[in-house]
Tab-separated table of C-alpha atoms and ligand atoms in Angstrom:
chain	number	residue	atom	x	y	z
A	1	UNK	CA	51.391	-30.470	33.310
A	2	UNK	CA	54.627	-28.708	32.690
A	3	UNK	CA	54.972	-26.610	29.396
A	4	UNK	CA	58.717	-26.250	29.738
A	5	UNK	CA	59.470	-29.543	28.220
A	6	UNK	CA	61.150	-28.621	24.285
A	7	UNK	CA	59.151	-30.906	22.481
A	8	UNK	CA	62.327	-30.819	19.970
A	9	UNK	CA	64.864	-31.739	22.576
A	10	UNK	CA	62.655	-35.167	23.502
A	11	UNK	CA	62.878	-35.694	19.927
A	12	UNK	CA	66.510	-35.531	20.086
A	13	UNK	CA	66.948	-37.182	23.600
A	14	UNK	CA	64.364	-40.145	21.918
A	15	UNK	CA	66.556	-40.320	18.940
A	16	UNK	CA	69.892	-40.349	21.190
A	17	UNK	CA	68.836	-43.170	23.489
A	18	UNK	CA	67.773	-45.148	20.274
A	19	UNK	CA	71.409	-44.425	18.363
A	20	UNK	CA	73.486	-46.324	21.334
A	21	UNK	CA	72.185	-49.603	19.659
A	22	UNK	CA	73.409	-48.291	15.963
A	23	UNK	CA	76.772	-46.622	16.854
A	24	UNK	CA	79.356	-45.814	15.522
A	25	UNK	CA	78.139	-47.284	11.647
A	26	UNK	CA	76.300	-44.334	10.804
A	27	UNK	CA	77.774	-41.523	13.158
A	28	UNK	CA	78.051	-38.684	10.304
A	29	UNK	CA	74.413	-39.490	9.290
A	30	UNK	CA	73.023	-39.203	12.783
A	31	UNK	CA	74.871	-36.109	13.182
A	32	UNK	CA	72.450	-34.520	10.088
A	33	UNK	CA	69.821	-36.394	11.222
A	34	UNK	CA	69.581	-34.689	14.846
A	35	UNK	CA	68.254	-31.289	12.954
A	36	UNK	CA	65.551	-30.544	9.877
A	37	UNK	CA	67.043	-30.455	6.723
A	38	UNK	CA	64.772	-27.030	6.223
A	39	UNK	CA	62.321	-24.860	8.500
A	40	UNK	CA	60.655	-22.425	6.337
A	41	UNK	CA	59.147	-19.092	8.325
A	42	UNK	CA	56.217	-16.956	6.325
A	43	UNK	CA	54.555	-14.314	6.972
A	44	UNK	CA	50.658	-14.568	5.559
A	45	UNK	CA	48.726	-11.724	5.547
A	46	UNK	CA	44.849	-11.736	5.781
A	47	UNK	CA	42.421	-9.082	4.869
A	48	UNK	CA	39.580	-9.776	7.777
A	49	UNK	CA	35.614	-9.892	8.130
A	50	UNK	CA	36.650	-5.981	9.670
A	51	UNK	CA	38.313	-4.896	6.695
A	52	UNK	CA	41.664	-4.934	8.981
A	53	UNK	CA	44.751	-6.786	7.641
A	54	UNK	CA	46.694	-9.377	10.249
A	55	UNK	CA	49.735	-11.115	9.665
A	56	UNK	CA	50.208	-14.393	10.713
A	57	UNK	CA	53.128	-16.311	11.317
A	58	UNK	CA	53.820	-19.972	9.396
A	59	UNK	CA	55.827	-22.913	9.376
A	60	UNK	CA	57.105	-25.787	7.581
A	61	UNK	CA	59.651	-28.081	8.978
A	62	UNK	CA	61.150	-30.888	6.710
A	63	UNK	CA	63.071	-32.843	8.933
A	64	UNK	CA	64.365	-35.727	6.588
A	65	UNK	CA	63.831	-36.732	3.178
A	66	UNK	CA	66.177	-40.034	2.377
A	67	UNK	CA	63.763	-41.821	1.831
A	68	UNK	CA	61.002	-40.145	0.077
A	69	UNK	CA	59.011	-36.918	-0.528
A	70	UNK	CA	58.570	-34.964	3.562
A	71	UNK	CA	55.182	-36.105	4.849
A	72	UNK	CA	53.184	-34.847	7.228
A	73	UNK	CA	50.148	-32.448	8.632
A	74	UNK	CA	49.589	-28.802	9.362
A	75	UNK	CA	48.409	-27.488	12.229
A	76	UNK	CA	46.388	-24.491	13.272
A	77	UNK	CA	46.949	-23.509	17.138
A	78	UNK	CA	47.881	-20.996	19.102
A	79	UNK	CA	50.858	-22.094	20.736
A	80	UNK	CA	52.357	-23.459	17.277
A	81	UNK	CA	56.055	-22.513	17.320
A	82	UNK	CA	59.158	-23.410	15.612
A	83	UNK	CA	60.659	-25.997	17.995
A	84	UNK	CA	57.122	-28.184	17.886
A	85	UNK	CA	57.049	-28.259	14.358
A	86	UNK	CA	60.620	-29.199	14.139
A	87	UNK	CA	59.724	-31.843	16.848
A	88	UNK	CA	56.721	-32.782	14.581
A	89	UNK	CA	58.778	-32.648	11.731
A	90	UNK	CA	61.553	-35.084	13.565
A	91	UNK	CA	58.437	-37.579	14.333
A	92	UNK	CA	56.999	-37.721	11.157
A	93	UNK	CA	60.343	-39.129	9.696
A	94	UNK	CA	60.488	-41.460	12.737
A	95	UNK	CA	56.811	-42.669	11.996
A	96	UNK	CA	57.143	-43.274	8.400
A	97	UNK	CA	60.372	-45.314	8.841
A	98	UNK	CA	58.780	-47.345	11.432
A	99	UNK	CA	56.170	-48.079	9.040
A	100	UNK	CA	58.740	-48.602	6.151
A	101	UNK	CA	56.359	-45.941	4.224
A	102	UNK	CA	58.777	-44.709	1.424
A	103	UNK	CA	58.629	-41.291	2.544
A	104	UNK	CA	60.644	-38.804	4.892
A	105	UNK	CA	58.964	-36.160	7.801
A	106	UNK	CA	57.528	-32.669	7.657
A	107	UNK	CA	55.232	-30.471	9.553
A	108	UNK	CA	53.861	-27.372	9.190
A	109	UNK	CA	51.631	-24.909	11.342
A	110	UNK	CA	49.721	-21.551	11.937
A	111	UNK	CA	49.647	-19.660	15.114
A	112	UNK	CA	46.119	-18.903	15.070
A	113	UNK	CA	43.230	-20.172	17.293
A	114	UNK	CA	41.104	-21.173	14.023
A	115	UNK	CA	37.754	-21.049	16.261
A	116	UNK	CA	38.518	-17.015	16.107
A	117	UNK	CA	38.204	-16.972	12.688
A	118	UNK	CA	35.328	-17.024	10.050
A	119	UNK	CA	35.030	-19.415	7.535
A	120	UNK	CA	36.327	-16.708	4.716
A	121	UNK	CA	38.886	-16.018	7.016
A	122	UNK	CA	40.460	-19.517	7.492
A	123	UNK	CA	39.904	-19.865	3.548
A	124	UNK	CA	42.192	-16.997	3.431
A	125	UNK	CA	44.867	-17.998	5.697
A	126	UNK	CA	44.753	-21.540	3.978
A	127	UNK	CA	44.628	-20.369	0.616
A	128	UNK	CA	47.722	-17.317	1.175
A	129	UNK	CA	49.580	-20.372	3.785
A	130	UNK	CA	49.816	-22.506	0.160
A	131	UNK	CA	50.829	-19.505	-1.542
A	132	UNK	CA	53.945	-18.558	0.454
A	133	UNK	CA	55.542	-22.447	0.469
A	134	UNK	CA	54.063	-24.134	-2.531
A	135	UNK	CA	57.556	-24.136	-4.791
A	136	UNK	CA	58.579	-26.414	-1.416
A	137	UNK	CA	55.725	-28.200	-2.063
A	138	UNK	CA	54.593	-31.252	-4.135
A	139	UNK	CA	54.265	-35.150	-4.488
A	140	UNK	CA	57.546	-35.599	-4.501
A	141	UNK	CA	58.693	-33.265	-2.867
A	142	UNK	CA	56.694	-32.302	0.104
A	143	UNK	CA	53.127	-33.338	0.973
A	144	UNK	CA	51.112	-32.263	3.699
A	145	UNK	CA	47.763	-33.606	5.569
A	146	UNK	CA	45.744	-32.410	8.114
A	147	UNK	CA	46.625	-32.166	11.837
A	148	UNK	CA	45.361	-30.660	14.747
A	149	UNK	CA	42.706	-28.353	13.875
A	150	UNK	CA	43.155	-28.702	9.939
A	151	UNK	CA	40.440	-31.152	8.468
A	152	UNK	CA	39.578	-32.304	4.483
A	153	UNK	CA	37.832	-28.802	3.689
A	154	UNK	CA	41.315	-27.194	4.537
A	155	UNK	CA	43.063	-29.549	2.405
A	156	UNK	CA	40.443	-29.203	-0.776
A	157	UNK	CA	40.780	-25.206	-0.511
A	158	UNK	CA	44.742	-25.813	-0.457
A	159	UNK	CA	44.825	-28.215	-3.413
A	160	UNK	CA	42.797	-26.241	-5.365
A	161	UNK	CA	45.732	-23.069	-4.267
A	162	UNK	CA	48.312	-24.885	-4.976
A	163	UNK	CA	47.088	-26.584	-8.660
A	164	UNK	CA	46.036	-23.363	-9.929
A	165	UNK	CA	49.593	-21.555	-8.657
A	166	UNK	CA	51.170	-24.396	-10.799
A	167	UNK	CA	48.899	-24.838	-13.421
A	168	UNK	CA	47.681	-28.493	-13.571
A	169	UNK	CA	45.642	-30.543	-10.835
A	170	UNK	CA	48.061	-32.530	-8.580
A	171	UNK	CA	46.147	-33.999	-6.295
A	172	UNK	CA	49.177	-36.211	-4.623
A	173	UNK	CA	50.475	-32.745	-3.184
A	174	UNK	CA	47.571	-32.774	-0.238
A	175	UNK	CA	46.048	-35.603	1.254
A	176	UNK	CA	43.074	-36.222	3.878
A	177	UNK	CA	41.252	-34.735	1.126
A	178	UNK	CA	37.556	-35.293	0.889
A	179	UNK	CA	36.423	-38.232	-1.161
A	180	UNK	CA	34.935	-36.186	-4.051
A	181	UNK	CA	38.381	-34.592	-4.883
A	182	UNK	CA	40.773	-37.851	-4.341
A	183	UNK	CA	41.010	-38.515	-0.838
A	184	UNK	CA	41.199	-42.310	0.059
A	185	UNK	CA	38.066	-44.082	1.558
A	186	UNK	CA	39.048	-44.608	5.104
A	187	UNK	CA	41.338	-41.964	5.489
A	188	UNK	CA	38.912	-39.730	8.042
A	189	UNK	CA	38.960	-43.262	10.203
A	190	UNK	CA	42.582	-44.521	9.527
A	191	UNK	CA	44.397	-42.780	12.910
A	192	UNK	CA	41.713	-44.309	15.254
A	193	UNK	CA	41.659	-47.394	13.292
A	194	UNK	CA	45.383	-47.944	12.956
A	195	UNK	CA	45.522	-47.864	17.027
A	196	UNK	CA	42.564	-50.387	17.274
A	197	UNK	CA	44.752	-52.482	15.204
A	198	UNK	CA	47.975	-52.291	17.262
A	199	UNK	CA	46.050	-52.444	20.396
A	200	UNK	CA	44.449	-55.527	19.382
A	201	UNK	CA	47.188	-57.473	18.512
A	202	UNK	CA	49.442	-55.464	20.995
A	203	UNK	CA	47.214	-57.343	23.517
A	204	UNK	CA	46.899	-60.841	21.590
A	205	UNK	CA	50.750	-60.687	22.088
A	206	UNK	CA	50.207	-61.000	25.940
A	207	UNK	CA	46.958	-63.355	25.846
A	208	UNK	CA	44.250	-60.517	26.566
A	209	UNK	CA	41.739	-58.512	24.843
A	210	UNK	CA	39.998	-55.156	24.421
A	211	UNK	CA	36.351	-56.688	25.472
A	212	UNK	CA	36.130	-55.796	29.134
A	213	UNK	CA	38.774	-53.492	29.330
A	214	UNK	CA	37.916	-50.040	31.005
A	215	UNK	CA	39.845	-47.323	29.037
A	216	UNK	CA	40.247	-43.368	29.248
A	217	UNK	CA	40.753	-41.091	26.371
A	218	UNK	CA	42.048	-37.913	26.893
A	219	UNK	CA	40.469	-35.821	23.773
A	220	UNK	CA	40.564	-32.940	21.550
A	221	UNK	CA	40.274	-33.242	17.954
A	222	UNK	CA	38.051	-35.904	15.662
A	223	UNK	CA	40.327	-38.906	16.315
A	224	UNK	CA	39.327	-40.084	19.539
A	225	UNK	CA	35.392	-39.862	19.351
A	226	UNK	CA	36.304	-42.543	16.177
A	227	UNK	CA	38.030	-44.286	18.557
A	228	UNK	CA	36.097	-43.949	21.536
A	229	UNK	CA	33.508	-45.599	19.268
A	230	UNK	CA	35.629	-48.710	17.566
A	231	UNK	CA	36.276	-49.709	21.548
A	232	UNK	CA	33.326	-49.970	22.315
A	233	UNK	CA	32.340	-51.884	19.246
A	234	UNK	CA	34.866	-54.516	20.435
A	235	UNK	CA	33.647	-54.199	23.916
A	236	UNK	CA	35.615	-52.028	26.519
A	237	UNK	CA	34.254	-50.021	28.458
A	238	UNK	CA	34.336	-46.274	28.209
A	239	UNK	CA	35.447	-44.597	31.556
A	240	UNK	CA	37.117	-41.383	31.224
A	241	UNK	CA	36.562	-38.601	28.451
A	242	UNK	CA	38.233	-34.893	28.709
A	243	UNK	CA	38.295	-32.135	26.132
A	244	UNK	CA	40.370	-28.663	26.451
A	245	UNK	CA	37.611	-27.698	29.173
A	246	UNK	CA	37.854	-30.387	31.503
A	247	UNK	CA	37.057	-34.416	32.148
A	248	UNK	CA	34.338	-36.899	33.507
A	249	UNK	CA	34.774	-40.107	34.782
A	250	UNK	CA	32.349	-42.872	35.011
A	251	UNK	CA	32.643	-46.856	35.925
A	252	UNK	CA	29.754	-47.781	34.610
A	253	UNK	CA	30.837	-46.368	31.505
A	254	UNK	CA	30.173	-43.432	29.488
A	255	UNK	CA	27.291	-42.836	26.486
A	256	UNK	CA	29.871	-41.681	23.502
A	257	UNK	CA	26.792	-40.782	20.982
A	258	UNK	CA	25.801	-38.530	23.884
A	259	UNK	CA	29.142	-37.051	24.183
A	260	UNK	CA	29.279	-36.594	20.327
A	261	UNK	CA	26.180	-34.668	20.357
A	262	UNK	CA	27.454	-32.344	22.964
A	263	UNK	CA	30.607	-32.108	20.746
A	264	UNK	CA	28.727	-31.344	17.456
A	265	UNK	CA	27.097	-28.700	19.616
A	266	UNK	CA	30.369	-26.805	20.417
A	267	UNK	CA	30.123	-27.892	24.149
A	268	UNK	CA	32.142	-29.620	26.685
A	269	UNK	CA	32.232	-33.214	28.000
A	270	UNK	CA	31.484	-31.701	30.914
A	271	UNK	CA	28.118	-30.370	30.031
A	272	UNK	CA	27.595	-34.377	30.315
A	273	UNK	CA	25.163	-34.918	33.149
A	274	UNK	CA	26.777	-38.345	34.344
A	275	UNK	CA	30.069	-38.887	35.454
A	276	UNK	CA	32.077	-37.123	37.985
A	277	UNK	CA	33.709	-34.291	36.673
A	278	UNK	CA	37.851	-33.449	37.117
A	279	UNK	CA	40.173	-30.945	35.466
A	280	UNK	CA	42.620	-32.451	32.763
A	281	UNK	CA	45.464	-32.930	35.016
A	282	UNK	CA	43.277	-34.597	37.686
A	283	UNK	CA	41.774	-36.949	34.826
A	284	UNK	CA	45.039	-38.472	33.620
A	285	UNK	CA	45.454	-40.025	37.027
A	286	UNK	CA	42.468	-41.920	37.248
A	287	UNK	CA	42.390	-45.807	37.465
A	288	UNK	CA	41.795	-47.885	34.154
A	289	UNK	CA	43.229	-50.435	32.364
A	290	UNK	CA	44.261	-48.379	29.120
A	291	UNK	CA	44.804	-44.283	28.978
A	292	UNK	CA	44.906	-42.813	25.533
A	293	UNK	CA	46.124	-39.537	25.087
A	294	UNK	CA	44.971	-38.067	22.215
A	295	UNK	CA	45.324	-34.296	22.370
A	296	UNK	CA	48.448	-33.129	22.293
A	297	UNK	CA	52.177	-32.866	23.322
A	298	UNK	CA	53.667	-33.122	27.049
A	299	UNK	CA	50.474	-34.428	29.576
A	300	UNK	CA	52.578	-37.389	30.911
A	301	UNK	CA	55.445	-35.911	32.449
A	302	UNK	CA	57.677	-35.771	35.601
A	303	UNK	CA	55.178	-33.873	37.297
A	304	UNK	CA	52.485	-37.007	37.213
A	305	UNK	CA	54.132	-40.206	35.627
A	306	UNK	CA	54.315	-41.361	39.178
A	307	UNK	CA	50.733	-40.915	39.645
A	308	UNK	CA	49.464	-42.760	36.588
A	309	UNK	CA	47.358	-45.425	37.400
A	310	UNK	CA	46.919	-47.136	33.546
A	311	UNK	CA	47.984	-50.456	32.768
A	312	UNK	CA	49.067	-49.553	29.599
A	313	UNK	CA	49.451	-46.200	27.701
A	314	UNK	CA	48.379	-45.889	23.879
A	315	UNK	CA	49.485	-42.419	22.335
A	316	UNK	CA	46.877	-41.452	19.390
A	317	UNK	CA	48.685	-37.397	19.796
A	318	UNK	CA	52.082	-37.057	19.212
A	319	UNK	CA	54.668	-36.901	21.853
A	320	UNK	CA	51.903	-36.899	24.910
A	321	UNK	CA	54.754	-38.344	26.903
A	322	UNK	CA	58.105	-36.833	27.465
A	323	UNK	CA	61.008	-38.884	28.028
A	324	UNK	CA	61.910	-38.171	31.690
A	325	UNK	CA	57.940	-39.406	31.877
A	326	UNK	CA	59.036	-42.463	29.520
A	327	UNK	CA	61.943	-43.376	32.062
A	328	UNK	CA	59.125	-43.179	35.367
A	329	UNK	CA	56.542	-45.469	33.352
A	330	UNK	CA	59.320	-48.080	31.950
A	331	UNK	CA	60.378	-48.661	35.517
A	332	UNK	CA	56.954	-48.785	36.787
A	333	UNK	CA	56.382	-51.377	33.848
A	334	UNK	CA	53.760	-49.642	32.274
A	335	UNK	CA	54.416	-50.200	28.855
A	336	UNK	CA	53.465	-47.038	26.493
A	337	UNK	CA	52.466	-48.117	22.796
A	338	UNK	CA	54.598	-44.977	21.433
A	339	UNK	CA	52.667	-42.425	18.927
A	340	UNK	CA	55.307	-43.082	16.020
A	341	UNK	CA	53.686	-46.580	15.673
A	342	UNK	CA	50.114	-45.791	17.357
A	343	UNK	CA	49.096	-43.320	15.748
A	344	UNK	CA	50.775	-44.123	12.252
A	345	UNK	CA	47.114	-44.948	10.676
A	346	UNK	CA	46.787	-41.325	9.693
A	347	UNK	CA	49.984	-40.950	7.484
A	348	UNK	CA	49.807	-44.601	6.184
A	349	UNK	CA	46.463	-44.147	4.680
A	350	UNK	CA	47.685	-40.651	3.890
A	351	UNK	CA	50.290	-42.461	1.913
A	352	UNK	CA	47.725	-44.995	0.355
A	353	UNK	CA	45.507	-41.760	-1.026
A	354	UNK	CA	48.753	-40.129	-2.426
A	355	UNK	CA	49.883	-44.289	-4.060
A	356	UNK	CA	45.811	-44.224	-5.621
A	357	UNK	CA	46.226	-40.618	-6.709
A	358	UNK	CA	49.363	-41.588	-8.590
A	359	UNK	CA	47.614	-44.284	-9.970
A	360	UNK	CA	44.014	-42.459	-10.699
A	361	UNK	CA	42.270	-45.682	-9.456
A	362	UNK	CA	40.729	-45.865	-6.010
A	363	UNK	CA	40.280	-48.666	-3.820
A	364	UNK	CA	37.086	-49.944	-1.875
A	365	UNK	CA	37.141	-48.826	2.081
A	366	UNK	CA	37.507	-52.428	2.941
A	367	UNK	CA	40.473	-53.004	0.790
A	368	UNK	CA	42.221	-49.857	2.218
A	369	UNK	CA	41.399	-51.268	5.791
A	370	UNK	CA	42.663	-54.548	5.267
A	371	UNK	CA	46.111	-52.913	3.368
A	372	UNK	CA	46.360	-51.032	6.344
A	373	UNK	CA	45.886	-53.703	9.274
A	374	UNK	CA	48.636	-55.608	8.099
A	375	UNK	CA	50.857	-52.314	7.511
A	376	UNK	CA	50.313	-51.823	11.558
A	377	UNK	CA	50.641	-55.725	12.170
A	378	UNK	CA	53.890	-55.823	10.424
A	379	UNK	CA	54.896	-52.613	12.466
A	380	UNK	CA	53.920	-53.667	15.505
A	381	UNK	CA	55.977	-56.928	15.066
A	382	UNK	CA	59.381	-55.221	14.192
A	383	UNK	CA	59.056	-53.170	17.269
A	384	UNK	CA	58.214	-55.909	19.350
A	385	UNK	CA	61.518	-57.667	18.172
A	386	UNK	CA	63.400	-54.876	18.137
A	387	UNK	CA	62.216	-53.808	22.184
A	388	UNK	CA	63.213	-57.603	23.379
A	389	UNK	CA	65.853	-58.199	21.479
A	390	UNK	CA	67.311	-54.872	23.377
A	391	UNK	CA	65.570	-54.969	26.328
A	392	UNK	CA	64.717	-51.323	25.793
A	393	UNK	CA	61.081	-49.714	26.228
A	394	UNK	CA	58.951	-49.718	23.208
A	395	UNK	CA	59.593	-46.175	21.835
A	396	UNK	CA	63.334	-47.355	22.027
A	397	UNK	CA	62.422	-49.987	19.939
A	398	UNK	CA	60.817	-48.507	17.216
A	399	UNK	CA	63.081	-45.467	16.743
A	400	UNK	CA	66.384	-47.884	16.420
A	401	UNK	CA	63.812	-50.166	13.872
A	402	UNK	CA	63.231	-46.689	12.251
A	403	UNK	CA	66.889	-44.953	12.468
A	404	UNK	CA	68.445	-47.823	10.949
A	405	UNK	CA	66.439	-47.609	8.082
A	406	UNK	CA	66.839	-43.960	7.678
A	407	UNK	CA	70.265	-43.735	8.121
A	408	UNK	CA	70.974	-46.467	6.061
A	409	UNK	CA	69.064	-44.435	3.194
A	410	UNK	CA	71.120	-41.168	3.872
A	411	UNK	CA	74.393	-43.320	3.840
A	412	UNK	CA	73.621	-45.326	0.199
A	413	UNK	CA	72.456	-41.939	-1.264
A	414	UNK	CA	75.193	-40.084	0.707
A	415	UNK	CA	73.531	-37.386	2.051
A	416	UNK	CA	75.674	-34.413	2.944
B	1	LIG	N1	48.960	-35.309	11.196
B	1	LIG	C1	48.980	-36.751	11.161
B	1	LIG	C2	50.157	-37.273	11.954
B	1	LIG	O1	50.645	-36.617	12.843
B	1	LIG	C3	48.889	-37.297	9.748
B	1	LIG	C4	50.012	-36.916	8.831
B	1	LIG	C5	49.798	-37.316	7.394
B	1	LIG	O2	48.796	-37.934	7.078
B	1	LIG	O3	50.678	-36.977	6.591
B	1	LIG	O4	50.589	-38.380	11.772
C-alpha cells in the first residue's frame, strides 16, 4: 500500500479525465474549480487530564459552493493533513453534484489519534475546533457531519459550541446529530444503506443479485459492521473482515454479531477464533465476488490492482482507489462502484436532517429510507448513462454527470 499517492492530485487527475467530455464550454470555471475556494488552518489549544496545554492543528477545506452551503464531515486522525482534506473537500462537491443535493463540498479535520484522548479531552478539542471556524460556519454557509472517527456525541457537543457562540439554537449548522437534538432517523444507517441500495440495483442492471454472493469488507469505522449486517440480511455471504490490526478470511462465512462483540470490546477481528488470519495488504487480494473498502484513502493502488481478485469493487471510504489503480481495474474489467455515488447515503441523509431541521418537522425512519433509495436509484441511473454513453469507467461517469452540473452553476452565477 503506497502512501505517496496525493490524495488531492487524484482528485484533480479524476476531475481532468472527466473535463475532456465538457471542454472547452466551461474552461474558466474548471480552472477555479481544480482548487478549494478556502482552506482554513487553526491552531486549538487544549488544557489536558495532566494539567499540560497541547496545541493541535485544524482544518477546514471548502472546495466549492455554487451550488449550495459546503457540506461535509470532520475527521479526527493522525495523519490528517491539508492536501486530504482538500481532496475530501474536492469529493464532497463531486458527491453532492452527483446526487443533485443542492449543496457544494467541505471537509475538515484534527491531527489527533482521538483513542489518546479522554472523553473531557475530545470535548475540549471539539468544543475549542467550533470555536476557531464557527463565523465560516452555518446552514448556509458551511455545515459539517461526522467522518472518520467523529460520531453524533461530537456533533451534539459542537452544536451546542457553536449556538451558544452565536446566540440562538441552529441546529442545521451540524448534522449526524443524535435523534434527541435533531438528527434525522436513519442517518447513523444511511452510508451503509445508501451502498445496499446501489449495489442492489447496480446488480439488477446486469441480471444478478446480492443473495449468494461472497463479499469482503475491508473495515475501520461504524459503517461497515451496518453493512456487513444489511448483506447478510439479503443473503451474501460474509468472507473477509480486516480492521487497522489485521484481516480474517473465511468461505464458509464469517459470524458478524461475533465480530461486533469483539469490536464493542476494543479488540481486533483477529482476536476472532475462525478464519485464517492475513495482514491488510494480504487481505485485499483475496478471492470474492465483491470487495468493499471501507476504511480509508489509497489501499487499491499500482502496487496491488493487478492482484485483485474481486468481481466488482464498492467504495463505502473515500478515494480507496487511486487512479493509476482505476486505469489497472478498468482494463481488467472490474468495474469499481466509485465512493462519490457509493457512499453518498451519509451526506444525502445528512442533507435530509439539515431539509427537516429547516422545517422543524421530522420524518418517520421508513419515510427517510424510502426518500433516500430513490435519491441513490436516480444516481445510480445518471451514471450508468453517463459511463455508456462515453464509454468511460464509472467514476468517469459520475464526475462529468457531476462537473456539468457544477460548472454550469458557477457559470449562471458567474463565479470569479
Ligand atoms: N463524512 C461523510 C462523507 O464523507 C458524510 C458527510 C456529510 O454527511 O456531510 O460523505
Amino acid at each position: 500500500m503506497s502512501q505517496s499517492v496525493n490524495p488531492f492530485e487524484s482528485a484533480r487527475t479524476q476531475m481532468k479525465a472527466a473535463y475532456e467530455y465538457l471542454a472547452p464550454k466551461y474552461d474558466h470555471e474548471f480552472t477555479l474549480a481544480l482548487s478549494p475556494e478556502r482552506i482554513i488552518e487553526v491552531s486549538i489549544p487544549v488544557v489536558m487530564d495532566d494539567g499540560s496545554t497541547r496545541m493541535f492543528t485544524g482544518y477546514r477545506s471548502q472546495h466549492n459552493g455554487a451550488r449550495g452551503p459546503y457540506k461535509g464531515g470532520i475527521r479526527y486522525h493522525q495523519d490528517v493533513n491539508k492536501d486530504e482534506v482538500m481532496a475530501l473537500s474536492t469529493w464532497m462537491s463531486i458527491k453532492c453534484a452527483t446526487l443533485d443535493l443542492p449543496l457544494g463540498g467541505g471537509k475538515g479535520g484534527i491531527i489527533v489519534n482521538p483513542k489518546e484522548l479522554s472523553e473531557r479531552e475530545l470535548e475540549e478539542l471539539s468544543r475549542g475546533y467550533v470555536r476557531k471556524l464557527y463565523k465560516y460556519l452555518g446552514p448556509t454557509q458551511d455545515v459539517p457531519a461526522p467522518d472518520v472517527n467523529t460520531n453524533g456525541k461530537i456533533m451534539a457537543w459542537m452544536v451546542d459550541e457553536y449556538s451558544k457562540l452565536v446566540g440562538s439554537w441552529t441546529p442545521g449548522t451540524f448534522t449526524g446529530k443524535p435523534v434527541s437534538i435533531g438528527g434525522s432517523l436513519g442517518r447513523d444507517t444511511a452510508t451503509a444503506q445508501g451502498g445496499v441500495y446501489v449495489l442492489t440495483s447496480y446488480l439488477e442492471s446486469k441480471n444478478e443479485n446480492i443473495a449468494g454472493k461472497k463479499v469482503m469488507i475491508q473495515g475501520a469505522g461504524n459503517a461497515w459492521l451496518v453493512m456487513a449486517h444489511l448483506l447478510k440480511e439479503a443473503g451474501a455471504t460474509i468472507v473477509g473482515v480486516s480492521d487497522s490490526h489485521g484481516a480474517i478470511y473465511d468461505t464458509s462465512g464469517i459470524d458478524i454479531t461475533a465480530i461486533e462483540t469483539l469490536k464493542a470490546a476494543k479488540k481486533s477481528v483477529q482476536d476472532h477464533i475462525s478464519g485464517t488470519h492475513y495482514t491488510n495488504a494480504e487481505f485485499l487480494e483475496l478471492p470474492c465476488d465483491i470487495l468493499i473498502p471501507a476504511a480509508l484513502e489509497n489501499q487499491i493502488t499500482v502496487e496491488n490492482a493487478n492482484k485483485i481478485q474481486a468481481k466488482l469493487l464498492l467504495e463505502l471510504a473515500n478515494g480507496p482507489v487511486t487512479p493509476d489503480a482505476d486505469t489497472i481495474l478498468f482494463s481488467r474489467s472490474i468495474p469499481v462502484i466509485p465512493d462519490i455515488l457509493a457512499n453518498a447515503g451519509g451526506v444525502t441523509v445528512s442533507y435530509f436532517e439539515q431539509v427537516q431541521n429547516g422545517m422543524n418537522y421530522f420524518w418517520s425512519r421508513e419515510e427517510v429510507q424510502e426518500k433516500l433509495k430513490l435519491k441513490m436509484n436516480q444516481a445510480l441511473k445518471w451514471v450508468l448513462a453517463s459511463s455508456a454513453s462515453h464509454n468511460v469507467m464509472l467514476r468517469t461517469g459520475a464526475y462529468i454527470v457531476a462537473m456539468e452540473r457544477i460548472l454550469e452553476a458557477m457559470k449562471t452565477r458567474a463565479t470569479e
